Structures are given as structure tokens and as C-alpha cells.
Amino acid sequence: MHTVAILAYDGMSGFESGLAAEIFGMTELSARFSAGLKRPWYSVKLCAEADELRLLGGATVRTAYGLSDLADADTLVIPSVRDVDDPVSAELVDAIKTADARGARLVSICSGAFALAAAGVLDGRKATTHWIYAEQLRQTYPGIEIDPAPLYVDNGRVLTSAGCAAGLDLCLHIVRCDHGVRVANDVARRLVISPHRAGGQAQYIETPVPEPATDGRIAAGMAWALEHLDQPITLDELAERSALSRRSYLRQFAKATGTTPIKWLIGQRVQASLELLESSDLSIEQIADRVGFESAVTYRHHFVRQIHTTPSDYRSAFTGS
């Protein structure tokens, strides 16, 4: 099985230690999708420097797995660090370096980026963390390109995310990359979370909870667009469907989602194409047309920008052809 090792430490919260385990620990999905999984499902290990940990709130947790198990895992998840002002322990740094030398996948959530940074694996790479810590991370590790805006950054083998809730988006993104859209959507449904929030979506939104009337209008326009992705959709049409002027629509959409209508629409078209690439024999040109891109060239351009590979290579990874 693909081993996912999650770091735990004395004083961390149950949410931090459990969010990755909740997603990667859904072993029943391996039976449901066993015939179609790209690779074996995950085996989760909670790893710590001590045998017994006290979680925030008074709970005590015992684990049989230590940093040697963390170093040997296929995927390492560092949900956070105890204190961004304290140095990362030499033992944890060594474990991360050992895993990196083996080619393991390295994942940080929230302040966990400080641990990856201390091990040097983020040097020369783009990374993110919770926006509160972004400037401190930049000053402490100037060799890293810190971007405080996105929910998560995927560098291929090294992935970082914003605050803890964004870790759910990143873990779901990993499931999607490993096993495809169908499996990731099933995980999202079980957790009752959004099946996809693009990594480039802003982690800080001006109005986290928009006014109900405005939010309903924006939602109505978005729902209509999702039902008509195979058709040309203009900004004016979206505004009209939301019963707002073009100017008001742009402003309210940004407040509600943290992005622009066109960027959102492009992202939805790309996401809609993934299942077609995985499960159909349609050509790239046919898929581009079916999800509303004006040409295969435009489709490939936006696909590479979002998925960091070509549609053909993405299809090959799932079909082996």
C-alpha cells in the first residue's frame, strides 16, 4: 500500500492531526474502486518523536510510529509545527531530508511549511503557508518564493497549503491526482466538502460570508453556468443570470469567491474535462468542444496552467495509453 505518514506532536489540535488521516484513511474506498484505482490505496501512520502525546483539549494519544517511519513513508504530511518561532528539531529535519533523498512526496499544511523549509526542500521552489505566517517564512528562508495568496501550491513532489482548512483541499487534490476525479468526488461527498477548490483560489476572501441576497444571486449564475459549460458563456450573460449589472457582478463575485468570473469559469471547464479524459475515448478536440473551449489549443493552454501537464499526458497516466 501507499504509506502516508502524518506528523504529530505534543500540544497540537485534533483537527490538525486528523484532517489528513480522515481523507487518506478511507480504506473502504479501496474496495469500492479497487478495479479502477491507479495505485494501491493509502495506509496511514501517525508518527511522532514521543510515544505519547497530549492533544489540545486534554486528550492523550499513543502511537507506535516514530520519525523513522516518517522517513520511510511514500508521502509525508506535516500538518503544522508547534511554534513557528522555535527551531525545528534536528531529528525531524533529518527524517524529512531522508525522505526527500528517497523521492518521497512531501506535503505541508499551514505552518508545517516551516519544517519543510528547515530541511531545505523548499529552496528554489514556490510555496505557500497561512497568510499570517507568510512574511515570517519569507524573512526566515529567503531562498523560497513565498506566495501568500493561493490555497495550495503543487510543485509535483513537494506540495504546500495555506491554513488547516486548506489542507483538506490539498489532500483532496492529492487523491484526485492519484486516483482520479470520480474517487476524489466520492471522498468529498462523504466529508460534505467542496469537491474542488483550485489551488490558485485566494485563501483570504474580502467577504468570507457574503450578504445572503447577493450570495444567492451569484450562486444562481454559477449554477446556470455549470449546466451550460458546453456553450459559449459571456460575462454579460453571467451578470444577467445573477440579476446584477456587469460592474456589480464583478465586484460581488470577487467578494464571494476570491476570484474573477472568467477565471472561475475556465477552472470549471478544465475540471469538467478530467473525467472525460479518464473515462471516454473522445479526442482532445472533442473534449475541448464539449466543455466549452473555443479550440483545442486554448484548452491545452489552460489545462497546462492548471494541471501542470498536458491533456494527453494526463489521459495516459490514467489509461496507460
PDB file of N, CA and C in Angstrom, residues 1 4 22 26 33 39 41 49 56 70 83 123 126 129-130 146 154 186 201 211 230 238 240 248 278 293 299 312-313:
ATOM      1  N   MET A   1       0.831  -1.193   0.000  1.00  0.00           N
ATOM      2  CA  MET A   1       0.000   0.000   0.000  1.00  0.00           C
ATOM      3  C   MET A   1       0.868   1.246   0.000  1.00  0.00           C
ATOM      4  N   VAL A   4       1.120   6.788   3.961  1.00  0.00           N
ATOM      5  CA  VAL A   4       1.055   8.213   4.278  1.00  0.00           C
ATOM      6  C   VAL A   4       1.398   8.374   5.754  1.00  0.00           C
ATOM      7  N   GLU A  22      -8.264  11.560   8.024  1.00  0.00           N
ATOM      8  CA  GLU A  22      -9.655  11.383   7.640  1.00  0.00           C
ATOM      9  C   GLU A  22      -9.773  11.110   6.142  1.00  0.00           C
ATOM     10  N   MET A  26      -9.696   6.558   4.395  1.00  0.00           N
ATOM     11  CA  MET A  26     -10.960   5.973   3.933  1.00  0.00           C
ATOM     12  C   MET A  26     -10.704   4.658   3.209  1.00  0.00           C
ATOM     13  N   PHE A  33     -13.483   0.935  -5.267  1.00  0.00           N
ATOM     14  CA  PHE A  33     -12.883   1.342  -6.534  1.00  0.00           C
ATOM     15  C   PHE A  33     -11.657   0.494  -6.888  1.00  0.00           C
ATOM     16  N   ARG A  39      -3.298   3.225  -8.329  1.00  0.00           N
ATOM     17  CA  ARG A  39      -2.277   2.658  -7.459  1.00  0.00           C
ATOM     18  C   ARG A  39      -2.977   2.194  -6.190  1.00  0.00           C
ATOM     19  N   TRP A  41      -4.476   1.881  -2.433  1.00  0.00           N
ATOM     20  CA  TRP A  41      -4.977   2.908  -1.536  1.00  0.00           C
ATOM     21  C   TRP A  41      -3.953   3.167  -0.442  1.00  0.00           C
ATOM     22  N   GLU A  49       7.752  12.119  17.636  1.00  0.00           N
ATOM     23  CA  GLU A  49       9.047  11.941  18.288  1.00  0.00           C
ATOM     24  C   GLU A  49       8.901  11.255  19.646  1.00  0.00           C
ATOM     25  N   LEU A  56      -4.490  19.186  22.116  1.00  0.00           N
ATOM     26  CA  LEU A  56      -5.166  20.354  22.643  1.00  0.00           C
ATOM     27  C   LEU A  56      -6.554  19.943  23.136  1.00  0.00           C
ATOM     28  N   LEU A  70       8.259   7.937   9.608  1.00  0.00           N
ATOM     29  CA  LEU A  70       8.009   9.127   8.795  1.00  0.00           C
ATOM     30  C   LEU A  70       8.983   9.188   7.629  1.00  0.00           C
ATOM     31  N   ASP A  83       5.485  25.749  17.171  1.00  0.00           N
ATOM     32  CA  ASP A  83       5.700  27.192  17.305  1.00  0.00           C
ATOM     33  C   ASP A  83       6.634  27.637  16.187  1.00  0.00           C
ATOM     34  N   ASP A 123      13.769  25.209  -0.923  1.00  0.00           N
ATOM     35  CA  ASP A 123      14.696  26.159  -1.542  1.00  0.00           C
ATOM     36  C   ASP A 123      14.533  26.165  -3.060  1.00  0.00           C
ATOM     37  N   LYS A 126       8.448  27.543  -5.318  1.00  0.00           N
ATOM     38  CA  LYS A 126       7.332  28.363  -4.885  1.00  0.00           C
ATOM     39  C   LYS A 126       6.585  27.609  -3.797  1.00  0.00           C
ATOM     40  N   THR A 129       1.864  29.213   2.736  1.00  0.00           N
ATOM     41  CA  THR A 129       1.549  28.858   4.116  1.00  0.00           C
ATOM     42  C   THR A 129       0.378  29.739   4.514  1.00  0.00           C
ATOM     43  N   HIS A 130      -0.075  29.617   5.745  1.00  0.00           N
ATOM     44  CA  HIS A 130      -1.136  30.502   6.214  1.00  0.00           C
ATOM     45  C   HIS A 130      -0.672  31.950   6.038  1.00  0.00           C
ATOM     46  N   ILE A 146       7.837  32.735  -1.697  1.00  0.00           N
ATOM     47  CA  ILE A 146       6.628  32.640  -0.894  1.00  0.00           C
ATOM     48  C   ILE A 146       5.479  33.375  -1.572  1.00  0.00           C
ATOM     49  N   ASP A 154       1.267  23.224  -5.808  1.00  0.00           N
ATOM     50  CA  ASP A 154       1.701  21.875  -6.184  1.00  0.00           C
ATOM     51  C   ASP A 154       2.952  21.988  -7.043  1.00  0.00           C
ATOM     52  N   ASP A 186     -16.049  11.229  -4.610  1.00  0.00           N
ATOM     53  CA  ASP A 186     -16.668  10.367  -3.615  1.00  0.00           C
ATOM     54  C   ASP A 186     -16.184  10.733  -2.213  1.00  0.00           C
ATOM     55  N   GLN A 201      -7.065  29.556  -5.976  1.00  0.00           N
ATOM     56  CA  GLN A 201      -8.095  30.380  -5.355  1.00  0.00           C
ATOM     57  C   GLN A 201      -7.522  31.092  -4.139  1.00  0.00           C
ATOM     58  N   GLU A 211     -23.427  38.776   1.784  1.00  0.00           N
ATOM     59  CA  GLU A 211     -24.806  39.043   2.137  1.00  0.00           C
ATOM     60  C   GLU A 211     -25.698  38.006   1.454  1.00  0.00           C
ATOM     61  N   ASP A 230     -20.884  23.533 -22.001  1.00  0.00           N
ATOM     62  CA  ASP A 230     -20.611  23.189 -23.392  1.00  0.00           C
ATOM     63  C   ASP A 230     -20.959  24.320 -24.350  1.00  0.00           C
ATOM     64  N   LEU A 238     -23.503  35.968 -17.511  1.00  0.00           N
ATOM     65  CA  LEU A 238     -23.400  35.594 -16.111  1.00  0.00           C
ATOM     66  C   LEU A 238     -24.014  36.674 -15.215  1.00  0.00           C
ATOM     67  N   GLU A 240     -26.290  38.820 -16.081  1.00  0.00           N
ATOM     68  CA  GLU A 240     -27.741  38.825 -16.297  1.00  0.00           C
ATOM     69  C   GLU A 240     -28.419  37.701 -15.522  1.00  0.00           C
ATOM     70  N   SER A 248     -21.469  45.511 -10.868  1.00  0.00           N
ATOM     71  CA  SER A 248     -21.813  44.961  -9.550  1.00  0.00           C
ATOM     72  C   SER A 248     -21.503  43.476  -9.487  1.00  0.00           C
ATOM     73  N   GLU A 278     -10.351  10.708 -18.445  1.00  0.00           N
ATOM     74  CA  GLU A 278     -10.140   9.449 -17.731  1.00  0.00           C
ATOM     75  C   GLU A 278     -11.007   8.319 -18.258  1.00  0.00           C
ATOM     76  N   PHE A 293     -14.483  25.074 -24.607  1.00  0.00           N
ATOM     77  CA  PHE A 293     -13.339  25.857 -25.082  1.00  0.00           C
ATOM     78  C   PHE A 293     -13.480  26.071 -26.584  1.00  0.00           C
ATOM     79  N   TYR A 299      -7.777  25.098 -25.000  1.00  0.00           N
ATOM     80  CA  TYR A 299      -7.976  24.101 -23.949  1.00  0.00           C
ATOM     81  C   TYR A 299      -6.641  23.618 -23.390  1.00  0.00           C
ATOM     82  N   SER A 312      -3.123  15.105 -22.962  1.00  0.00           N
ATOM     83  CA  SER A 312      -2.723  13.777 -23.439  1.00  0.00           C
ATOM     84  C   SER A 312      -1.931  13.019 -22.388  1.00  0.00           C
ATOM     85  N   ASP A 313      -0.998  13.710 -21.725  1.00  0.00           N
ATOM     86  CA  ASP A 313      -0.210  13.046 -20.681  1.00  0.00           C
ATOM     87  C   ASP A 313      -1.078  12.703 -19.482  1.00  0.00           C
TER      88      ASP A 313
END
